[in-house]
Amino acid sequence: MSEAANILVIWGPTGVGKTAFALAAAELLDAEILSIDSLQVYRGLDIGTAKATIEERTRVPHHLIDILDPDAEFNVADFMAAADAAVDDIVGRGKRVIAVGGTNLYARVFVHGIFDAPPPDPEIRDRHRQFAEEHGIPSLHERLRGVDPELASRLGLNDLIRISRGLEVFEQTGRKLSQLQAEHQFATPRHRALKIGLNRPRQQLYDRIDARVDTMITQGFEAEYRSLVARYPET
């Protein structure tokens, strides 16, 4: 990564209007858009992740969209490396960077970095996955609650990936992932970022989300889902 860049970061809840806001800002500022979404990196997840349309991506270049097949592994460290390369490319061509997304973790680590955690261990993850298949993901969540109750309280009962990661870090280091996160506190900025959080009145946001779902169904979300299931059946 080159020296810290000046970056506009736009985030907010689903359906708030981040895409439209970012497009207008990018055209005004002669900027390109960096997606900081954990799902839009995958090809074929177009309707369900509400990716910017081809027309919108023609108006303003977008980065970190459609870079992987859905069965590829992509973790936070991979995201940081890809995002840094994209920033270097954009800034190197004399353009500004607008980072946009709905994945709060990616937004935080993009700006502030991440604590030094051990790398993923496939053996541990396979063991957790097998346990979850035999006993249910909530049972794995209960195991996490026994070693890191603070982290467990922040995670859903069926969030297999993050539950497994919390257990994995504890098994590797003997320390709680929540404690490591608290010590880091995302305090050291990697970029000079102006953060803009978008919001709307709750009912207006709900109405927009309802309308988005209706549009997704009309656009063929069911067919997209069935196509992905056919290409990547559960094993």
PDB file of C-alpha atoms in Angstrom:
ATOM      1  CA  MET A   1       0.000   0.000   0.000  1.00  0.00           C
ATOM      2  CA  SER A   2       1.247   3.474  -0.838  1.00  0.00           C
ATOM      3  CA  GLU A   3       1.009   6.356   1.638  1.00  0.00           C
ATOM      4  CA  ALA A   4      -2.387   7.132   3.119  1.00  0.00           C
ATOM      5  CA  ALA A   5      -4.920   8.514   0.693  1.00  0.00           C
ATOM      6  CA  ASN A   6      -7.745  11.003   1.187  1.00  0.00           C
ATOM      7  CA  ILE A   7     -10.906   8.934   0.914  1.00  0.00           C
ATOM      8  CA  LEU A   8     -14.620   9.607   1.233  1.00  0.00           C
ATOM      9  CA  VAL A   9     -16.353   6.700   3.013  1.00  0.00           C
ATOM     10  CA  ILE A  10     -20.129   6.360   2.618  1.00  0.00           C
ATOM     11  CA  TRP A  11     -22.034   3.848   4.698  1.00  0.00           C
ATOM     12  CA  GLY A  12     -25.474   3.243   6.086  1.00  0.00           C
ATOM     13  CA  PRO A  13     -28.247   0.650   6.348  1.00  0.00           C
ATOM     14  CA  THR A  14     -29.647  -1.381   3.478  1.00  0.00           C
ATOM     15  CA  GLY A  15     -31.917   0.643   1.207  1.00  0.00           C
ATOM     16  CA  VAL A  16     -30.866   4.054   2.492  1.00  0.00           C
ATOM     17  CA  GLY A  17     -29.601   5.232  -0.912  1.00  0.00           C
ATOM     18  CA  LYS A  18     -25.833   4.783  -0.745  1.00  0.00           C
ATOM     19  CA  THR A  19     -25.464   3.908  -4.426  1.00  0.00           C
ATOM     20  CA  ALA A  20     -27.263   6.985  -5.744  1.00  0.00           C
ATOM     21  CA  PHE A  21     -25.428   9.260  -3.311  1.00  0.00           C
ATOM     22  CA  ALA A  22     -22.048   7.779  -4.200  1.00  0.00           C
ATOM     23  CA  LEU A  23     -22.656   8.062  -7.949  1.00  0.00           C
ATOM     24  CA  ALA A  24     -23.565  11.738  -7.669  1.00  0.00           C
ATOM     25  CA  ALA A  25     -20.570  12.431  -5.432  1.00  0.00           C
ATOM     26  CA  ALA A  26     -18.182  10.547  -7.718  1.00  0.00           C
ATOM     27  CA  GLU A  27     -19.276  12.512 -10.787  1.00  0.00           C
ATOM     28  CA  LEU A  28     -18.928  15.761  -8.863  1.00  0.00           C
ATOM     29  CA  LEU A  29     -15.479  14.922  -7.450  1.00  0.00           C
ATOM     30  CA  ASP A  30     -13.998  13.060 -10.444  1.00  0.00           C
ATOM     31  CA  ALA A  31     -13.762   9.940  -8.279  1.00  0.00           C
ATOM     32  CA  GLU A  32     -14.067   6.189  -8.677  1.00  0.00           C
ATOM     33  CA  ILE A  33     -16.045   3.919  -6.383  1.00  0.00           C
ATOM     34  CA  LEU A  34     -14.535   1.201  -4.202  1.00  0.00           C
ATOM     35  CA  SER A  35     -17.060  -1.365  -2.991  1.00  0.00           C
ATOM     36  CA  ILE A  36     -16.599  -2.357   0.642  1.00  0.00           C
ATOM     37  CA  ASP A  37     -19.308  -5.009   0.578  1.00  0.00           C
ATOM     38  CA  SER A  38     -18.562  -8.596   1.561  1.00  0.00           C
ATOM     39  CA  LEU A  39     -20.921 -10.141  -1.026  1.00  0.00           C
ATOM     40  CA  GLN A  40     -20.613  -7.931  -4.098  1.00  0.00           C
ATOM     41  CA  VAL A  41     -17.140  -9.346  -4.727  1.00  0.00           C
ATOM     42  CA  TYR A  42     -18.862 -12.526  -5.988  1.00  0.00           C
ATOM     43  CA  ARG A  43     -19.983 -13.021  -9.569  1.00  0.00           C
ATOM     44  CA  GLY A  44     -23.583 -14.022 -10.100  1.00  0.00           C
ATOM     45  CA  LEU A  45     -24.894 -12.475  -6.887  1.00  0.00           C
ATOM     46  CA  ASP A  46     -26.259  -9.474  -8.724  1.00  0.00           C
ATOM     47  CA  ILE A  47     -29.913  -8.988  -7.891  1.00  0.00           C
ATOM     48  CA  GLY A  48     -29.743 -10.287  -4.342  1.00  0.00           C
ATOM     49  CA  THR A  49     -26.861  -7.989  -3.373  1.00  0.00           C
ATOM     50  CA  ALA A  50     -28.286  -4.947  -5.211  1.00  0.00           C
ATOM     51  CA  LYS A  51     -25.102  -4.309  -7.161  1.00  0.00           C
ATOM     52  CA  ALA A  52     -24.757  -1.113  -9.137  1.00  0.00           C
ATOM     53  CA  THR A  53     -26.139  -1.702 -12.609  1.00  0.00           C
ATOM     54  CA  ILE A  54     -23.965  -1.966 -15.715  1.00  0.00           C
ATOM     55  CA  GLU A  55     -25.174   1.513 -16.715  1.00  0.00           C
ATOM     56  CA  GLU A  56     -24.152   2.900 -13.318  1.00  0.00           C
ATOM     57  CA  ARG A  57     -20.764   1.199 -13.528  1.00  0.00           C
ATOM     58  CA  THR A  58     -20.338   2.709 -16.969  1.00  0.00           C
ATOM     59  CA  ARG A  59     -21.038   6.166 -15.576  1.00  0.00           C
ATOM     60  CA  VAL A  60     -18.468   5.720 -12.786  1.00  0.00           C
ATOM     61  CA  PRO A  61     -15.829   2.953 -12.590  1.00  0.00           C
ATOM     62  CA  HIS A  62     -16.402   0.550  -9.676  1.00  0.00           C
ATOM     63  CA  HIS A  63     -13.795  -1.660  -7.992  1.00  0.00           C
ATOM     64  CA  LEU A  64     -14.017  -4.951  -6.033  1.00  0.00           C
ATOM     65  CA  ILE A  65     -17.223  -6.028  -7.741  1.00  0.00           C
ATOM     66  CA  ASP A  66     -17.395  -9.400  -9.549  1.00  0.00           C
ATOM     67  CA  ILE A  67     -13.816 -10.414  -8.784  1.00  0.00           C
ATOM     68  CA  LEU A  68     -14.481 -13.963  -7.482  1.00  0.00           C
ATOM     69  CA  ASP A  69     -16.650 -17.008  -8.095  1.00  0.00           C
ATOM     70  CA  PRO A  70     -19.130 -17.718  -5.272  1.00  0.00           C
ATOM     71  CA  ASP A  71     -17.237 -20.767  -4.028  1.00  0.00           C
ATOM     72  CA  ALA A  72     -13.988 -18.846  -3.492  1.00  0.00           C
ATOM     73  CA  GLU A  73     -12.739 -18.025   0.000  1.00  0.00           C
ATOM     74  CA  PHE A  74     -12.442 -14.308   0.757  1.00  0.00           C
ATOM     75  CA  ASN A  75     -11.619 -13.044   4.228  1.00  0.00           C
ATOM     76  CA  VAL A  76     -10.908  -9.655   5.760  1.00  0.00           C
ATOM     77  CA  ALA A  77      -7.174  -9.891   5.039  1.00  0.00           C
ATOM     78  CA  ASP A  78      -7.927 -10.682   1.383  1.00  0.00           C
ATOM     79  CA  PHE A  79     -10.260  -7.696   1.247  1.00  0.00           C
ATOM     80  CA  MET A  80      -7.642  -5.348   2.689  1.00  0.00           C
ATOM     81  CA  ALA A  81      -5.046  -6.458   0.149  1.00  0.00           C
ATOM     82  CA  ALA A  82      -7.474  -6.083  -2.761  1.00  0.00           C
ATOM     83  CA  ALA A  83      -8.742  -2.717  -1.496  1.00  0.00           C
ATOM     84  CA  ASP A  84      -5.201  -1.359  -1.078  1.00  0.00           C
ATOM     85  CA  ALA A  85      -4.310  -2.404  -4.616  1.00  0.00           C
ATOM     86  CA  ALA A  86      -7.442  -0.709  -5.944  1.00  0.00           C
ATOM     87  CA  VAL A  87      -6.702   2.506  -4.037  1.00  0.00           C
ATOM     88  CA  ASP A  88      -3.137   2.572  -5.376  1.00  0.00           C
ATOM     89  CA  ASP A  89      -4.494   2.133  -8.900  1.00  0.00           C
ATOM     90  CA  ILE A  90      -7.145   4.847  -8.571  1.00  0.00           C
ATOM     91  CA  VAL A  91      -4.914   7.400  -6.872  1.00  0.00           C
ATOM     92  CA  GLY A  92      -2.085   6.582  -9.266  1.00  0.00           C
ATOM     93  CA  ARG A  93      -4.288   7.729 -12.139  1.00  0.00           C
ATOM     94  CA  GLY A  94      -5.041  11.022 -10.425  1.00  0.00           C
ATOM     95  CA  LYS A  95      -8.580  10.131  -9.339  1.00  0.00           C
ATOM     96  CA  ARG A  96     -10.256  10.388  -5.950  1.00  0.00           C
ATOM     97  CA  VAL A  97     -11.605   7.369  -4.059  1.00  0.00           C
ATOM     98  CA  ILE A  98     -15.121   6.968  -2.690  1.00  0.00           C
ATOM     99  CA  ALA A  99     -15.537   3.812  -0.597  1.00  0.00           C
ATOM    100  CA  VAL A 100     -19.133   2.603  -0.365  1.00  0.00           C
ATOM    101  CA  GLY A 101     -20.669  -0.365   1.358  1.00  0.00           C
ATOM    102  CA  GLY A 102     -22.883  -2.015   3.867  1.00  0.00           C
ATOM    103  CA  THR A 103     -20.305  -4.250   5.568  1.00  0.00           C
ATOM    104  CA  ASN A 104     -19.298  -2.365   8.714  1.00  0.00           C
ATOM    105  CA  LEU A 105     -16.323  -4.607   9.482  1.00  0.00           C
ATOM    106  CA  TYR A 106     -14.839  -4.010   6.027  1.00  0.00           C
ATOM    107  CA  ALA A 107     -15.351  -0.270   6.413  1.00  0.00           C
ATOM    108  CA  ARG A 108     -13.588  -0.243   9.783  1.00  0.00           C
ATOM    109  CA  VAL A 109     -10.587  -2.313   8.751  1.00  0.00           C
ATOM    110  CA  PHE A 110     -10.252  -0.425   5.472  1.00  0.00           C
ATOM    111  CA  VAL A 111      -9.764   2.842   7.333  1.00  0.00           C
ATOM    112  CA  HIS A 112      -8.129   1.654  10.553  1.00  0.00           C
ATOM    113  CA  GLY A 113      -6.564  -1.728   9.845  1.00  0.00           C
ATOM    114  CA  ILE A 114      -6.997  -4.917  11.808  1.00  0.00           C
ATOM    115  CA  PHE A 115      -5.338  -6.460  14.819  1.00  0.00           C
ATOM    116  CA  ASP A 116      -2.660  -9.107  14.339  1.00  0.00           C
ATOM    117  CA  ALA A 117      -4.691 -12.318  14.539  1.00  0.00           C
ATOM    118  CA  PRO A 118      -3.516 -15.820  13.606  1.00  0.00           C
ATOM    119  CA  PRO A 119      -4.330 -16.974  10.073  1.00  0.00           C
ATOM    120  CA  PRO A 120      -7.289 -19.294   9.412  1.00  0.00           C
ATOM    121  CA  ASP A 121      -6.736 -22.957  10.234  1.00  0.00           C
ATOM    122  CA  PRO A 122      -8.615 -25.266   7.812  1.00  0.00           C
ATOM    123  CA  GLU A 123      -8.489 -28.199  10.251  1.00  0.00           C
ATOM    124  CA  ILE A 124     -10.140 -26.226  13.038  1.00  0.00           C
ATOM    125  CA  ARG A 125     -12.766 -24.811  10.680  1.00  0.00           C
ATOM    126  CA  ASP A 126     -13.588 -28.255   9.293  1.00  0.00           C
ATOM    127  CA  ARG A 127     -13.987 -29.563  12.825  1.00  0.00           C
ATOM    128  CA  HIS A 128     -16.352 -26.719  13.696  1.00  0.00           C
ATOM    129  CA  ARG A 129     -18.335 -27.241  10.510  1.00  0.00           C
ATOM    130  CA  GLN A 130     -18.716 -30.949  11.239  1.00  0.00           C
ATOM    131  CA  PHE A 131     -19.819 -30.217  14.811  1.00  0.00           C
ATOM    132  CA  ALA A 132     -22.397 -27.742  13.515  1.00  0.00           C
ATOM    133  CA  GLU A 133     -23.733 -30.273  11.027  1.00  0.00           C
ATOM    134  CA  GLU A 134     -24.119 -32.898  13.755  1.00  0.00           C
ATOM    135  CA  HIS A 135     -25.398 -30.729  16.614  1.00  0.00           C
ATOM    136  CA  GLY A 136     -26.604 -27.503  15.002  1.00  0.00           C
ATOM    137  CA  ILE A 137     -24.961 -24.088  14.728  1.00  0.00           C
ATOM    138  CA  PRO A 138     -26.613 -22.836  17.966  1.00  0.00           C
ATOM    139  CA  SER A 139     -24.711 -25.554  19.838  1.00  0.00           C
ATOM    140  CA  LEU A 140     -21.474 -24.165  18.419  1.00  0.00           C
ATOM    141  CA  HIS A 141     -22.622 -20.716  19.481  1.00  0.00           C
ATOM    142  CA  GLU A 142     -23.094 -22.043  23.015  1.00  0.00           C
ATOM    143  CA  ARG A 143     -19.490 -23.285  22.993  1.00  0.00           C
ATOM    144  CA  LEU A 144     -18.370 -19.779  22.016  1.00  0.00           C
ATOM    145  CA  ARG A 145     -20.468 -18.319  24.827  1.00  0.00           C
ATOM    146  CA  GLY A 146     -18.488 -20.480  27.242  1.00  0.00           C
ATOM    147  CA  VAL A 147     -15.120 -18.992  26.213  1.00  0.00           C
ATOM    148  CA  ASP A 148     -16.019 -15.531  24.886  1.00  0.00           C
ATOM    149  CA  PRO A 149     -19.469 -14.437  26.096  1.00  0.00           C
ATOM    150  CA  GLU A 150     -18.995 -10.841  24.903  1.00  0.00           C
ATOM    151  CA  LEU A 151     -18.356 -11.920  21.312  1.00  0.00           C
ATOM    152  CA  ALA A 152     -21.155 -14.486  21.447  1.00  0.00           C
ATOM    153  CA  SER A 153     -23.620 -11.808  22.540  1.00  0.00           C
ATOM    154  CA  ARG A 154     -22.847  -9.846  19.361  1.00  0.00           C
ATOM    155  CA  LEU A 155     -23.331 -12.779  17.001  1.00  0.00           C
ATOM    156  CA  GLY A 156     -26.471 -14.457  15.750  1.00  0.00           C
ATOM    157  CA  LEU A 157     -27.108 -18.064  16.722  1.00  0.00           C
ATOM    158  CA  ASN A 158     -26.600 -19.228  13.122  1.00  0.00           C
ATOM    159  CA  ASP A 159     -23.625 -17.055  12.128  1.00  0.00           C
ATOM    160  CA  LEU A 160     -21.390 -20.064  11.514  1.00  0.00           C
ATOM    161  CA  ILE A 161     -18.448 -18.216   9.973  1.00  0.00           C
ATOM    162  CA  ARG A 162     -18.000 -15.667  12.780  1.00  0.00           C
ATOM    163  CA  ILE A 163     -18.799 -18.157  15.549  1.00  0.00           C
ATOM    164  CA  SER A 164     -16.168 -20.500  14.158  1.00  0.00           C
ATOM    165  CA  ARG A 165     -13.654 -17.663  13.877  1.00  0.00           C
ATOM    166  CA  GLY A 166     -14.153 -16.692  17.506  1.00  0.00           C
ATOM    167  CA  LEU A 167     -13.561 -20.262  18.642  1.00  0.00           C
ATOM    168  CA  GLU A 168     -10.670 -20.655  16.228  1.00  0.00           C
ATOM    169  CA  VAL A 169      -8.787 -17.636  17.600  1.00  0.00           C
ATOM    170  CA  PHE A 170      -9.343 -18.822  21.182  1.00  0.00           C
ATOM    171  CA  GLU A 171      -8.067 -22.307  20.327  1.00  0.00           C
ATOM    172  CA  GLN A 172      -5.015 -20.853  18.589  1.00  0.00           C
ATOM    173  CA  THR A 173      -4.065 -18.190  21.120  1.00  0.00           C
ATOM    174  CA  GLY A 174      -5.909 -18.921  24.371  1.00  0.00           C
ATOM    175  CA  ARG A 175      -7.260 -15.351  24.199  1.00  0.00           C
ATOM    176  CA  LYS A 176     -10.731 -14.019  23.489  1.00  0.00           C
ATOM    177  CA  LEU A 177     -11.311 -12.517  20.065  1.00  0.00           C
ATOM    178  CA  SER A 178     -13.412  -9.789  21.705  1.00  0.00           C
ATOM    179  CA  GLN A 179     -10.426  -8.896  23.897  1.00  0.00           C
ATOM    180  CA  LEU A 180      -8.088  -8.665  20.919  1.00  0.00           C
ATOM    181  CA  GLN A 181     -10.604  -6.442  19.136  1.00  0.00           C
ATOM    182  CA  ALA A 182     -10.975  -4.210  22.184  1.00  0.00           C
ATOM    183  CA  GLU A 183      -7.204  -3.797  22.512  1.00  0.00           C
ATOM    184  CA  HIS A 184      -6.909  -2.770  18.881  1.00  0.00           C
ATOM    185  CA  GLN A 185     -10.020  -0.531  18.950  1.00  0.00           C
ATOM    186  CA  PHE A 186      -9.526   0.284  15.267  1.00  0.00           C
ATOM    187  CA  ALA A 187      -7.675   3.336  16.558  1.00  0.00           C
ATOM    188  CA  THR A 188      -4.836   3.817  14.069  1.00  0.00           C
ATOM    189  CA  PRO A 189      -6.040   5.192  10.713  1.00  0.00           C
ATOM    190  CA  ARG A 190      -4.502   3.804   7.536  1.00  0.00           C
ATOM    191  CA  HIS A 191      -6.191   6.442   5.378  1.00  0.00           C
ATOM    192  CA  ARG A 192      -7.356  10.022   5.866  1.00  0.00           C
ATOM    193  CA  ALA A 193     -11.063   9.366   5.655  1.00  0.00           C
ATOM    194  CA  LEU A 194     -14.126  11.571   5.743  1.00  0.00           C
ATOM    195  CA  LYS A 195     -16.979   9.310   6.834  1.00  0.00           C
ATOM    196  CA  ILE A 196     -20.551  10.107   5.846  1.00  0.00           C
ATOM    197  CA  GLY A 197     -23.293   8.011   7.400  1.00  0.00           C
ATOM    198  CA  LEU A 198     -26.649   8.036   5.626  1.00  0.00           C
ATOM    199  CA  ASN A 199     -29.944   7.469   7.403  1.00  0.00           C
ATOM    200  CA  ARG A 200     -33.680   7.952   6.931  1.00  0.00           C
ATOM    201  CA  PRO A 201     -36.751   7.844   9.176  1.00  0.00           C
ATOM    202  CA  ARG A 202     -37.415   4.247  10.171  1.00  0.00           C
ATOM    203  CA  GLN A 203     -40.747   3.859   8.354  1.00  0.00           C
ATOM    204  CA  GLN A 204     -39.355   5.431   5.185  1.00  0.00           C
ATOM    205  CA  LEU A 205     -36.440   3.011   5.306  1.00  0.00           C
ATOM    206  CA  TYR A 206     -38.783   0.048   5.774  1.00  0.00           C
ATOM    207  CA  ASP A 207     -40.898   1.204   2.824  1.00  0.00           C
ATOM    208  CA  ARG A 208     -37.806   1.502   0.638  1.00  0.00           C
ATOM    209  CA  ILE A 209     -36.646  -1.979   1.616  1.00  0.00           C
ATOM    210  CA  ASP A 210     -40.100  -3.416   0.860  1.00  0.00           C
ATOM    211  CA  ALA A 211     -40.046  -1.741  -2.550  1.00  0.00           C
ATOM    212  CA  ARG A 212     -36.545  -3.049  -3.198  1.00  0.00           C
ATOM    213  CA  VAL A 213     -37.592  -6.617  -2.447  1.00  0.00           C
ATOM    214  CA  ASP A 214     -40.553  -6.271  -4.829  1.00  0.00           C
ATOM    215  CA  THR A 215     -38.198  -4.986  -7.524  1.00  0.00           C
ATOM    216  CA  MET A 216     -35.755  -7.842  -6.907  1.00  0.00           C
ATOM    217  CA  ILE A 217     -38.514 -10.398  -7.402  1.00  0.00           C
ATOM    218  CA  THR A 218     -39.595  -8.680 -10.621  1.00  0.00           C
ATOM    219  CA  GLN A 219     -35.992  -8.612 -11.852  1.00  0.00           C
ATOM    220  CA  GLY A 220     -35.624 -12.364 -11.397  1.00  0.00           C
ATOM    221  CA  PHE A 221     -34.157 -12.925  -7.944  1.00  0.00           C
ATOM    222  CA  GLU A 222     -35.704 -16.401  -7.703  1.00  0.00           C
ATOM    223  CA  ALA A 223     -34.102 -17.462 -10.988  1.00  0.00           C
ATOM    224  CA  GLU A 224     -30.751 -16.053  -9.836  1.00  0.00           C
ATOM    225  CA  TYR A 225     -31.010 -18.033  -6.603  1.00  0.00           C
ATOM    226  CA  ARG A 226     -31.934 -21.275  -8.369  1.00  0.00           C
ATOM    227  CA  SER A 227     -29.072 -20.828 -10.823  1.00  0.00           C
ATOM    228  CA  LEU A 228     -26.566 -20.404  -7.996  1.00  0.00           C
ATOM    229  CA  VAL A 229     -27.896 -23.433  -6.134  1.00  0.00           C
ATOM    230  CA  ALA A 230     -27.616 -25.507  -9.308  1.00  0.00           C
ATOM    231  CA  ARG A 231     -24.029 -24.397  -9.932  1.00  0.00           C
ATOM    232  CA  TYR A 232     -22.892 -24.607  -6.317  1.00  0.00           C
ATOM    233  CA  PRO A 233     -24.960 -27.312  -4.613  1.00  0.00           C
ATOM    234  CA  GLU A 234     -24.576 -27.699  -0.881  1.00  0.00           C
ATOM    235  CA  THR A 235     -22.049 -30.420  -0.024  1.00  0.00           C
TER     236      THR A 235
END
